[in-house]
CSV table of N, CA, C and O in Angstrom, one decimal:
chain,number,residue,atom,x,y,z
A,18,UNK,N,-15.7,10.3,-1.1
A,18,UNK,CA,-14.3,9.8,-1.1
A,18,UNK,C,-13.8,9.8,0.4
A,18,UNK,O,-13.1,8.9,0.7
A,19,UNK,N,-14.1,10.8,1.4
A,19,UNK,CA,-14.0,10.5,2.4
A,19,UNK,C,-14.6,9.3,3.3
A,19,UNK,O,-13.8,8.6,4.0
A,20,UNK,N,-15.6,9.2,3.3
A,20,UNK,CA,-16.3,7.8,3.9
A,20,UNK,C,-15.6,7.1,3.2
A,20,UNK,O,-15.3,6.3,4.1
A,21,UNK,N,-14.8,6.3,1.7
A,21,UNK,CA,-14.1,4.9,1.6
A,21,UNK,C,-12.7,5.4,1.8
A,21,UNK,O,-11.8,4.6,1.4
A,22,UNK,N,-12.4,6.3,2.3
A,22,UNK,CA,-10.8,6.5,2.8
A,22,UNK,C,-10.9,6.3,4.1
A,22,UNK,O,-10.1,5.4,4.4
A,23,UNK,N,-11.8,6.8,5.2
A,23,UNK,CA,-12.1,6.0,6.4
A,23,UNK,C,-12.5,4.7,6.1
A,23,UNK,O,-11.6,3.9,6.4
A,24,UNK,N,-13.3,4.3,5.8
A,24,UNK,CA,-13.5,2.4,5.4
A,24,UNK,C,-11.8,2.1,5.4
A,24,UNK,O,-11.0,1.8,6.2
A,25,UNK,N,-11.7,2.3,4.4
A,25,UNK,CA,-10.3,1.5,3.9
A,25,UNK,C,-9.1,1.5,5.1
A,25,UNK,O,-8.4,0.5,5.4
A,26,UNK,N,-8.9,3.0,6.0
A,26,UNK,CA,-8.0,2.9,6.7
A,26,UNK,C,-8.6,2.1,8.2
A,26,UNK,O,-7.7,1.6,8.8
A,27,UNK,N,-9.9,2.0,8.7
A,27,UNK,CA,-10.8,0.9,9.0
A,27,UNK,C,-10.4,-0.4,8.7
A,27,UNK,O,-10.2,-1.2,9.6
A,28,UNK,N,-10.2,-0.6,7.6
A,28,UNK,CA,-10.1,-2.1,7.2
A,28,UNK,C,-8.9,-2.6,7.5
A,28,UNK,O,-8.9,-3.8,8.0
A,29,UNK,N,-7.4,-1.6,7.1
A,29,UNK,CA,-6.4,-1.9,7.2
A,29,UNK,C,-6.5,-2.5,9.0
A,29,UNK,O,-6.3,-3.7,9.3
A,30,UNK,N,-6.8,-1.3,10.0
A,30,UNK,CA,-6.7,-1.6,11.4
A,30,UNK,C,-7.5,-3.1,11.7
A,30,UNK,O,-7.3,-3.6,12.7
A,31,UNK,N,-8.3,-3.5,10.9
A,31,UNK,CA,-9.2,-4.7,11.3
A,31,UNK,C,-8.3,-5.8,10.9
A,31,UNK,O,-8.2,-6.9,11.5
A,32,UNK,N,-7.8,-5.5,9.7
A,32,UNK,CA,-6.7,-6.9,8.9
A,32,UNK,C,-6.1,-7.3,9.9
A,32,UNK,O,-6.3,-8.4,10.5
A,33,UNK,N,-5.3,-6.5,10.1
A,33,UNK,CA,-4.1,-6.6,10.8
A,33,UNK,C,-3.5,-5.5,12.1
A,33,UNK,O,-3.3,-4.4,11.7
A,34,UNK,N,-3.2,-5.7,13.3
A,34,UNK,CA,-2.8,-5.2,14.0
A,34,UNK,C,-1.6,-4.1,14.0
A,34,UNK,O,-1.7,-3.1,14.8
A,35,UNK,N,-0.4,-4.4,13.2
A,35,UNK,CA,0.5,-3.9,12.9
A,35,UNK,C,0.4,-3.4,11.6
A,35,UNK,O,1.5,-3.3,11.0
A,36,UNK,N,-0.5,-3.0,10.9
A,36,UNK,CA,-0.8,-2.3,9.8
A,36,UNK,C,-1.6,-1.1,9.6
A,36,UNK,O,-2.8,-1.3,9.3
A,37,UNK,N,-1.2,-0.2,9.6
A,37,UNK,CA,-2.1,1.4,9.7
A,37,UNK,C,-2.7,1.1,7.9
A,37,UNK,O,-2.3,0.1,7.2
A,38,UNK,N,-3.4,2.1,7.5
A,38,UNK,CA,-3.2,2.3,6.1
A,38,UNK,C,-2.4,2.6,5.3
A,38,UNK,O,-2.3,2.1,4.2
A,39,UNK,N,-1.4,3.8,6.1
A,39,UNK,CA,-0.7,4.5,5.7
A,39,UNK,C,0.7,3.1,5.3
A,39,UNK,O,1.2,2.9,4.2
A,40,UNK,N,1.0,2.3,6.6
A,40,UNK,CA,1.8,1.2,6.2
A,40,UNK,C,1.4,0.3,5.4
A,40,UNK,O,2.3,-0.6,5.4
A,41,UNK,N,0.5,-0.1,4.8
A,41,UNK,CA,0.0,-1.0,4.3
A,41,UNK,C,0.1,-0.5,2.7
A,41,UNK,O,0.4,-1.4,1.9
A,42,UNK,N,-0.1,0.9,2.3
A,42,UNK,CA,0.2,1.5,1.4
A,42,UNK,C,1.5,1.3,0.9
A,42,UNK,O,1.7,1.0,-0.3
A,43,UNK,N,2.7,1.5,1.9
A,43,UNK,CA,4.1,1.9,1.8
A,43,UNK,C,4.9,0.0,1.9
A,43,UNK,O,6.0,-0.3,1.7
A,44,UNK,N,3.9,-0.7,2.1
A,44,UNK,CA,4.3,-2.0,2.1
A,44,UNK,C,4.2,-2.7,0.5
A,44,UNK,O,4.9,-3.5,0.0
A,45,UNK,N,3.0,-2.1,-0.1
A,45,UNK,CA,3.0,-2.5,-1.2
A,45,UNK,C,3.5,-1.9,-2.3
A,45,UNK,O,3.7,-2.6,-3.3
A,46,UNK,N,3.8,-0.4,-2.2
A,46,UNK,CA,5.1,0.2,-3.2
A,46,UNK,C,6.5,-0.6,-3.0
A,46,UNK,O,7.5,-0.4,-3.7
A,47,UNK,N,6.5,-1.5,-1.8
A,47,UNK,CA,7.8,-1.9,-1.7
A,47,UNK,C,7.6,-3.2,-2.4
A,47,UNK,O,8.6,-3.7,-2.9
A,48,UNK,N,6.1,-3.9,-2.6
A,48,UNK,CA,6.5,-5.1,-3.1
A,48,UNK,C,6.7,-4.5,-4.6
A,48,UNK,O,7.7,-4.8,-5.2
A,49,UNK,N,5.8,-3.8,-5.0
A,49,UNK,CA,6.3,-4.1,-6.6
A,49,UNK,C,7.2,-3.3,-7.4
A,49,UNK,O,7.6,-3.3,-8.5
A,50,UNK,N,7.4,-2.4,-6.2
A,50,UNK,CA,9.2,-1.3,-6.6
A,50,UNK,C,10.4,-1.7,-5.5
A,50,UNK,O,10.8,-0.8,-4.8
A,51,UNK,N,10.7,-3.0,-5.4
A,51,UNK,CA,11.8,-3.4,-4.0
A,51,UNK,C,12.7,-2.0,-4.3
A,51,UNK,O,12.2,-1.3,-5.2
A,52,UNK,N,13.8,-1.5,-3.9
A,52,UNK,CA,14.5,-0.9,-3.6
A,52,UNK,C,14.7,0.3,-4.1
A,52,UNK,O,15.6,0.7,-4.9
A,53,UNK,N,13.5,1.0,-3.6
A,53,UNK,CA,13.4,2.1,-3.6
A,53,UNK,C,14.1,3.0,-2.8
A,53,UNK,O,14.8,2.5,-1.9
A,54,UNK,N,14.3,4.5,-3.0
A,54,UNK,CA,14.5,5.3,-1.8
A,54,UNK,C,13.5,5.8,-1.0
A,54,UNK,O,12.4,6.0,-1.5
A,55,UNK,N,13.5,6.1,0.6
A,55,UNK,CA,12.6,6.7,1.0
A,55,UNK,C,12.0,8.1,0.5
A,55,UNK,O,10.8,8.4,0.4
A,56,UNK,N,13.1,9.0,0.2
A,56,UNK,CA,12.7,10.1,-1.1
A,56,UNK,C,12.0,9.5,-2.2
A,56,UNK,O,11.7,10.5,-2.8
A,57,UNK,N,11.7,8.6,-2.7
A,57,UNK,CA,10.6,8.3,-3.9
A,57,UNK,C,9.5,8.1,-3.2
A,57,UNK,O,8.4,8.5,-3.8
A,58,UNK,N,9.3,7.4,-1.9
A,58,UNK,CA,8.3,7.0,-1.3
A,58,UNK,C,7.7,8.7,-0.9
A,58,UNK,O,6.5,9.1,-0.9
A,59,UNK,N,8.7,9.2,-0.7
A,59,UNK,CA,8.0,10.9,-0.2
A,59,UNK,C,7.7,11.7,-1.7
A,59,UNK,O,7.0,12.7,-1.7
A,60,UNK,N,8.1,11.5,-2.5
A,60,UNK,CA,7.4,12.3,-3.8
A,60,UNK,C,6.7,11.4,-4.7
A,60,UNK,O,6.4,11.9,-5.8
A,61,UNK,N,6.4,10.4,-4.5
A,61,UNK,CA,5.4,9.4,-4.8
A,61,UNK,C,4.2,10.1,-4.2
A,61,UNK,O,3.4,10.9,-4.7
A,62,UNK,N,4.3,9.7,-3.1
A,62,UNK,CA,2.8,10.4,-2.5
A,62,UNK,C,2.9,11.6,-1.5
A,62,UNK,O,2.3,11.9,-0.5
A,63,UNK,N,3.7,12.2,-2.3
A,63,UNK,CA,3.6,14.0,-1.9
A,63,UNK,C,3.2,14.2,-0.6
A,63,UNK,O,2.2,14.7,-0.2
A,64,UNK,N,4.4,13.5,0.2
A,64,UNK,CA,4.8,13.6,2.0
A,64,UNK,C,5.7,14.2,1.7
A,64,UNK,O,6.3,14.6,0.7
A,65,UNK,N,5.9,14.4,3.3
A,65,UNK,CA,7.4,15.1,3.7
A,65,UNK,C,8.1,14.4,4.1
A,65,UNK,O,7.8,13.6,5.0
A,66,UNK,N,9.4,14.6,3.7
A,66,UNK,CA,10.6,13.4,3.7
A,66,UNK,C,10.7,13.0,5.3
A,66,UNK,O,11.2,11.9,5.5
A,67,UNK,N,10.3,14.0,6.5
A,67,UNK,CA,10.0,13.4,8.0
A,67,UNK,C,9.1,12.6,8.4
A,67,UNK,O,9.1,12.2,9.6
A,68,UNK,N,8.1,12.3,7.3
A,68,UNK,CA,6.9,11.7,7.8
A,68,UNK,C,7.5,10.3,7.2
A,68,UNK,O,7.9,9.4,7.9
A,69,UNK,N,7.7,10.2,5.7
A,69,UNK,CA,8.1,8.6,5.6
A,69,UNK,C,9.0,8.0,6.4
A,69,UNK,O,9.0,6.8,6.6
A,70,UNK,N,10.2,9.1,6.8
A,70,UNK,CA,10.9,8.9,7.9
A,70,UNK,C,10.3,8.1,8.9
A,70,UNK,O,10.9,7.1,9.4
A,71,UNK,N,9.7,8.5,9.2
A,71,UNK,CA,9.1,8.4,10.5
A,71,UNK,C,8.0,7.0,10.5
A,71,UNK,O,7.7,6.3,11.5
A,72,UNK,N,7.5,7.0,9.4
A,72,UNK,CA,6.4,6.0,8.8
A,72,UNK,C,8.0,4.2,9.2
A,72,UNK,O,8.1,3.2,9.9
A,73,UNK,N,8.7,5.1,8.0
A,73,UNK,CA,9.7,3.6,7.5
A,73,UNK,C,10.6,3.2,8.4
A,73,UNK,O,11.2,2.2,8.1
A,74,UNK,N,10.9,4.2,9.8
A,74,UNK,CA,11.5,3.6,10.7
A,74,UNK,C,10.4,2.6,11.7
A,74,UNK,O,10.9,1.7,12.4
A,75,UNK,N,9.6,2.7,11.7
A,75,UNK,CA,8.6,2.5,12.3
A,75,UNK,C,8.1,0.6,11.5
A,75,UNK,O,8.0,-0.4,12.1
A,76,UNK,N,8.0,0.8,10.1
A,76,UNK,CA,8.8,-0.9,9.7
A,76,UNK,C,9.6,-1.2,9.7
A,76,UNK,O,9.7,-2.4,9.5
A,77,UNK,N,10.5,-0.5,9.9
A,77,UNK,CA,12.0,-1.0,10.2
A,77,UNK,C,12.2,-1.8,11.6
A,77,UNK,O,13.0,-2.7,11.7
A,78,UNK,N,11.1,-1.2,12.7
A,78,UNK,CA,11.2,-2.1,13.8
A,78,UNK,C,10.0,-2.8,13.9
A,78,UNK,O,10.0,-3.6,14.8
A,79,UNK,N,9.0,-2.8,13.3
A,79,UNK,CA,8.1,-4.2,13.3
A,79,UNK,C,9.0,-4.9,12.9
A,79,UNK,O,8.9,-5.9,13.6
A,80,UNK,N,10.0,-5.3,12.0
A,80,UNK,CA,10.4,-6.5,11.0
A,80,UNK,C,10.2,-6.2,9.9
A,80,UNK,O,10.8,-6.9,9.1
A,81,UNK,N,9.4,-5.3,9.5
A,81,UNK,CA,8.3,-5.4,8.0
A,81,UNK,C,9.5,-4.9,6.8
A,81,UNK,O,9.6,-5.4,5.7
A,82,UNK,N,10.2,-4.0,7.2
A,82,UNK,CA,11.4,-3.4,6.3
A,82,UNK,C,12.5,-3.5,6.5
A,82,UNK,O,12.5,-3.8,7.7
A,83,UNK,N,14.1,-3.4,5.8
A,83,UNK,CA,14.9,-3.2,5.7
A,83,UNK,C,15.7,-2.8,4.8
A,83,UNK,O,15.7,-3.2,3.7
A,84,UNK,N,16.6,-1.8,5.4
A,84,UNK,CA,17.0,-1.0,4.7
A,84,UNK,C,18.6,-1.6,4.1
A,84,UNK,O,19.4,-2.0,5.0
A,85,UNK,N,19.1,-1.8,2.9
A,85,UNK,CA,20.7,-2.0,1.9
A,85,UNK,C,21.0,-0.9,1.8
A,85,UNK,O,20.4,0.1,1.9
A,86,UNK,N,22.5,-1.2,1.4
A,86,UNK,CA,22.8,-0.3,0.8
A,86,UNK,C,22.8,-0.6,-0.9
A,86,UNK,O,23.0,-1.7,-1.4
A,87,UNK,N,22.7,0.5,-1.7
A,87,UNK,CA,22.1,0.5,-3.0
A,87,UNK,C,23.5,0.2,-4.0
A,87,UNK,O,24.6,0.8,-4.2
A,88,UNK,N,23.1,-0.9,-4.5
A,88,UNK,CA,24.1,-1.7,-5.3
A,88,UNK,C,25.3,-1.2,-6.2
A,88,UNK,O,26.4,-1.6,-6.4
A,89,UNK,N,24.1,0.2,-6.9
A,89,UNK,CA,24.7,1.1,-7.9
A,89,UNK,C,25.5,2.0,-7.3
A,89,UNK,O,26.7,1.9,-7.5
A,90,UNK,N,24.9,3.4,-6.1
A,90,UNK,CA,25.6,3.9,-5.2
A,90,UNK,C,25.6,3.7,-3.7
A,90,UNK,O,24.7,4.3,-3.1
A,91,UNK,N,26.8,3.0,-3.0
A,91,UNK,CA,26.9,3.0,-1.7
A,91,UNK,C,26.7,4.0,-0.5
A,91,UNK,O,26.4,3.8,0.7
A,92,UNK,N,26.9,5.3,-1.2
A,92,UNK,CA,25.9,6.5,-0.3
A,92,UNK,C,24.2,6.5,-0.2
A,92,UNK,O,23.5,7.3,0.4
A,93,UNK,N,23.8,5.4,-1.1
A,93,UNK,CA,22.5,5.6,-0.4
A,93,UNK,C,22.1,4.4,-0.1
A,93,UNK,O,22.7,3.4,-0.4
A,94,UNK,N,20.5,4.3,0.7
A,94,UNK,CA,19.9,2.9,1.0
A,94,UNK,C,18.8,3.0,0.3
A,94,UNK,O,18.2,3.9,-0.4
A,95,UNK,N,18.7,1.6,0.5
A,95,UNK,CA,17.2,1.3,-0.6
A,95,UNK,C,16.3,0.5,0.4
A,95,UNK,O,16.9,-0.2,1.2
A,96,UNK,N,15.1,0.3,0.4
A,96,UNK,CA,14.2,-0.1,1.1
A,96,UNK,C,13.7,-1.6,0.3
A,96,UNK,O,13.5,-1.9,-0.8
A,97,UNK,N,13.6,-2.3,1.9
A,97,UNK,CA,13.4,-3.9,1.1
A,97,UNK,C,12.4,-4.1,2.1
A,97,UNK,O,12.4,-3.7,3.2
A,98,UNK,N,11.1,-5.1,1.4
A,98,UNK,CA,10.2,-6.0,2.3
A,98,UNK,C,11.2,-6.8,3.0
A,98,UNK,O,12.3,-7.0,2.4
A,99,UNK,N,10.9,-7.6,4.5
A,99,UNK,CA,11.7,-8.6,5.0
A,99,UNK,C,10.4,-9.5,4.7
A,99,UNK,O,9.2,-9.1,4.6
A,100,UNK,N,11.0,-11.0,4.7
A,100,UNK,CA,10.0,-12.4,4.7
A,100,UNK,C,8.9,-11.9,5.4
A,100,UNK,O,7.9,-11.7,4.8
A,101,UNK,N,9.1,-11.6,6.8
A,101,UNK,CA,7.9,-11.0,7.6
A,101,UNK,C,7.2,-10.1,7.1
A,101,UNK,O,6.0,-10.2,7.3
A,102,UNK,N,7.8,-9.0,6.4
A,102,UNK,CA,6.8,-8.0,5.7
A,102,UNK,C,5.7,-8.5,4.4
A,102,UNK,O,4.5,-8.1,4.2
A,103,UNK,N,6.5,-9.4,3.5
A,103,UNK,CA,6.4,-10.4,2.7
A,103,UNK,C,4.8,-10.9,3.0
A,103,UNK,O,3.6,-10.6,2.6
A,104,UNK,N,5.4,-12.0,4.2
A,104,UNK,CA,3.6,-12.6,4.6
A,104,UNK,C,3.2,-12.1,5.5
A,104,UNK,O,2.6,-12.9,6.2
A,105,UNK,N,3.0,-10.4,6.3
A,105,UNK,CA,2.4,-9.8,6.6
A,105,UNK,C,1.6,-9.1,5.3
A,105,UNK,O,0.4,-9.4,5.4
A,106,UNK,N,1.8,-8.5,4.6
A,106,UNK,CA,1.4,-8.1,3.4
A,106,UNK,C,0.3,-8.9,2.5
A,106,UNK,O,-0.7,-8.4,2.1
A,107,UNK,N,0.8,-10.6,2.3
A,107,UNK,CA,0.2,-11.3,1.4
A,107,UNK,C,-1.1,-11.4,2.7
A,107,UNK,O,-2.2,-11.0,2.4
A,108,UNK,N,-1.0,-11.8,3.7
A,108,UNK,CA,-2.0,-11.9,4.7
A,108,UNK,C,-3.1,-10.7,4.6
A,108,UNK,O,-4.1,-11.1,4.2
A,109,UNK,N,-3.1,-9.8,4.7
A,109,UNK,CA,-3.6,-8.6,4.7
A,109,UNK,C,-4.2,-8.3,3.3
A,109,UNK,O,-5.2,-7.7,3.3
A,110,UNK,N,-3.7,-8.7,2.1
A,110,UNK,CA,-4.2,-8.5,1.1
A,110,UNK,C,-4.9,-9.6,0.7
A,110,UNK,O,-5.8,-9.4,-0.1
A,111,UNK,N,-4.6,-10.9,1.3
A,111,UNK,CA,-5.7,-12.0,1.3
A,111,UNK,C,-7.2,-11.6,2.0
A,111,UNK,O,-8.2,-12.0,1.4
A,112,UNK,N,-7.3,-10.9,2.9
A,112,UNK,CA,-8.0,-11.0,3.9
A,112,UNK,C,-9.2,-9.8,3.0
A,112,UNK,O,-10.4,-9.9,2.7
A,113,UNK,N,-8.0,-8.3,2.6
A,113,UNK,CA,-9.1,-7.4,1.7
A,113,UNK,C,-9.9,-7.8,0.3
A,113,UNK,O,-10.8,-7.1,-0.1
A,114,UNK,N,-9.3,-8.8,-0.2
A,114,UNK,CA,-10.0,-9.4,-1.6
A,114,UNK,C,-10.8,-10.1,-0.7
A,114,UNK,O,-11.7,-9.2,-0.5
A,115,UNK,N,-11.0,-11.0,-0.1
A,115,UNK,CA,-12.2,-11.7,0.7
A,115,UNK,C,-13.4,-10.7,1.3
A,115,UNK,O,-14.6,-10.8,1.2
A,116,UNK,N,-12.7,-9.7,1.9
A,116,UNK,CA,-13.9,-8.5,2.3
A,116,UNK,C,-14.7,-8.1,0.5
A,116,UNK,O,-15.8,-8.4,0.1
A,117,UNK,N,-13.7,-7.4,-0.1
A,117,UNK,CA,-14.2,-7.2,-1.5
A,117,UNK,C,-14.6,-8.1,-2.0
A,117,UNK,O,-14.9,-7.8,-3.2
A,118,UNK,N,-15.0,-9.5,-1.6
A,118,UNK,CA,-15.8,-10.5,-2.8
A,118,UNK,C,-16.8,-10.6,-2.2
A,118,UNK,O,-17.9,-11.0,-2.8
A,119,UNK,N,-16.7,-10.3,-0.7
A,119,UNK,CA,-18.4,-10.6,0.2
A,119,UNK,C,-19.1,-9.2,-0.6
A,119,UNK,O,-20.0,-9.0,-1.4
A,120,UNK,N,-18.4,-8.5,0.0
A,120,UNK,CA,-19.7,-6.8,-0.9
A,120,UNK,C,-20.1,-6.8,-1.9
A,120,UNK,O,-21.2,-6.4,-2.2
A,121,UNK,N,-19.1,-7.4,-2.8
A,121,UNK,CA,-19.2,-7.4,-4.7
A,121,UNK,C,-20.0,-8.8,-4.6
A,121,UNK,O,-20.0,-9.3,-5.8
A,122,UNK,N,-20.8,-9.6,-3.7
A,122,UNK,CA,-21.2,-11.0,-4.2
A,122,UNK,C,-22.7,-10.6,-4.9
A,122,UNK,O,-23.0,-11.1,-6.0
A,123,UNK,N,-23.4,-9.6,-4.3
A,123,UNK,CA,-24.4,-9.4,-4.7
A,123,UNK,C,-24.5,-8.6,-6.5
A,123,UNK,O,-25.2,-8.9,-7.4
A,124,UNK,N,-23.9,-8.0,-6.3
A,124,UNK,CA,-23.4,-7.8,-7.7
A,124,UNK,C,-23.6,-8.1,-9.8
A,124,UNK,O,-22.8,-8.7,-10.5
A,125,UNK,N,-24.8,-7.6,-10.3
A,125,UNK,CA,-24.6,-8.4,-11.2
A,125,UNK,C,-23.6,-8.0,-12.4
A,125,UNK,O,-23.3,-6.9,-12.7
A,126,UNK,N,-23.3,-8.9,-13.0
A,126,UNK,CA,-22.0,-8.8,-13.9
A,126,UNK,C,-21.4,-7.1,-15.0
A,126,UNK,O,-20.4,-6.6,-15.3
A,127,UNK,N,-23.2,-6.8,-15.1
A,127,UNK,CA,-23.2,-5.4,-15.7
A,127,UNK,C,-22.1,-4.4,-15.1
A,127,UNK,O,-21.1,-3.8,-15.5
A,128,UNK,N,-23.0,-4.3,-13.4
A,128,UNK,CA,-22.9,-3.3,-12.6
A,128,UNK,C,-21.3,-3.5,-12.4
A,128,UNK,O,-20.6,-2.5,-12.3
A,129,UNK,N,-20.5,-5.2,-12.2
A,129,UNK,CA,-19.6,-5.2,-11.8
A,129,UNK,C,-18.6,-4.3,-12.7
A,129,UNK,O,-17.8,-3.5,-12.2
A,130,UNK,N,-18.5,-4.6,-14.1
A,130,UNK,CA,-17.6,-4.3,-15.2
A,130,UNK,C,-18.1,-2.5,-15.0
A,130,UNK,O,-17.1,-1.7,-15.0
A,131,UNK,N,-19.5,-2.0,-14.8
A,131,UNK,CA,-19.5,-0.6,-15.3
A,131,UNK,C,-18.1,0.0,-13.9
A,131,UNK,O,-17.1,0.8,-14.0
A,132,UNK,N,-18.7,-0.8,-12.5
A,132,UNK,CA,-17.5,-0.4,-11.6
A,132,UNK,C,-16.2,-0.4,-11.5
A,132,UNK,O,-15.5,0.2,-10.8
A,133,UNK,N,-15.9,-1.4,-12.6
A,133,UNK,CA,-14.5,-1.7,-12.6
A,133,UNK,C,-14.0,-1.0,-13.4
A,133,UNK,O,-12.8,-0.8,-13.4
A,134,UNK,N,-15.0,-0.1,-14.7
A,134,UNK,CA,-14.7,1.2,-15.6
A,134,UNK,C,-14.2,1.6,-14.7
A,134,UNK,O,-13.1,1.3,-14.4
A,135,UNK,N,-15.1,2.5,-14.0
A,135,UNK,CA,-15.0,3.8,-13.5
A,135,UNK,C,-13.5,3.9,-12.6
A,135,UNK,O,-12.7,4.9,-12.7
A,136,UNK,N,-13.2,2.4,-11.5
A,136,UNK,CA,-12.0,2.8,-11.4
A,136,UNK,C,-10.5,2.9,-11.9
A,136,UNK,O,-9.5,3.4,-11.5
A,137,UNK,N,-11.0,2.0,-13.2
A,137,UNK,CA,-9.7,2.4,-14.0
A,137,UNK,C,-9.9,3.8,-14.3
A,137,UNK,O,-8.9,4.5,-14.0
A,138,UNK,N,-10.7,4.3,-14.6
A,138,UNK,CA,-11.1,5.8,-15.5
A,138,UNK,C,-10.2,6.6,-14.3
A,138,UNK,O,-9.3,7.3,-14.6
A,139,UNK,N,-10.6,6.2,-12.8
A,139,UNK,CA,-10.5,7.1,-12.2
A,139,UNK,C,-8.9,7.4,-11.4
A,139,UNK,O,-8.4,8.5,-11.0
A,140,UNK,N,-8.3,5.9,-11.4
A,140,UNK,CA,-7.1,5.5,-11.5
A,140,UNK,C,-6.0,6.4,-12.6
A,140,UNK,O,-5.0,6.9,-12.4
A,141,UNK,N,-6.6,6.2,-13.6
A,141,UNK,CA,-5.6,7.3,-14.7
A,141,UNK,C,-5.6,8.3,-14.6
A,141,UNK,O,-4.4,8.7,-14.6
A,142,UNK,N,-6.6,9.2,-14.6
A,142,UNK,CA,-6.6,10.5,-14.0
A,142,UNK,C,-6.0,10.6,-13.3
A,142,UNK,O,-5.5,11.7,-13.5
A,143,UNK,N,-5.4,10.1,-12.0
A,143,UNK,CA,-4.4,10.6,-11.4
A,143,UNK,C,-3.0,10.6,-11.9
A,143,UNK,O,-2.3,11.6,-11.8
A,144,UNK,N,-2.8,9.5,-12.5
A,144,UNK,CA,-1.3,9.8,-13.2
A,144,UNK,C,-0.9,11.0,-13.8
A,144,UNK,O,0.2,11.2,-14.2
């Protein structure tokens, strides 16, 4: 698990320049939960509310994020992809399914589905 957590945070830096893992992660909780709080982003993945801090100011000045105020209550913000973050994101995620289809080419159909078990299997267990 350690060697594909290095790969992967590897891959992110090769994608793309302005993408750590760690943002690349927090880019895609934004696509498919837009307006979130940064406290969900920090008990989502069991940080400390200074680190996403620190992570989401940090898209906040690439472009990649911005912050509303939340529709329901005006004392808080909610975190949005910007256009830029949008097709920095779709870019970067283009580029890792292309890495994942070269490694998986050799692949035969068996081996592919028993792998694609194991990471749902292993996907749920975490929930």
């Amino acid at each position: 698990m350690t060697a594909f957590a290095r790969r992967a945070r590897a891959l992110a830096a090769h994608m793309h320049p302005e993408l750590s893992f760690v943002s690349f992660t927090l880019l895609s909780h934004l696509e498919y939960q837009p307006g979130c709080r940064a406290t969900d982003l920090a008990t989502h993945y069991m940080l400390d509310k200074s680190t996403i801090s620190r992570q989401v100011s940090g898209l906040e000045k690439s472009g990649l994020v911005e912050r509303r105020v939340d529709p329901v209550d005006a004392r808080v913000h909610v975190l949005h992809l910007t256009p830029h973050g949008a097709d920095v994101l779709a870019q970067v995620s283009d580029a890792r399914r292309l890495v994942f289809r070269e490694r998986l080419a050799g692949w035969d159909a068996d081996d592919l589905a028993r792998f694609a078990g194991y990471l749902q299997h292993y996907n749920r267990s975490a929930e």
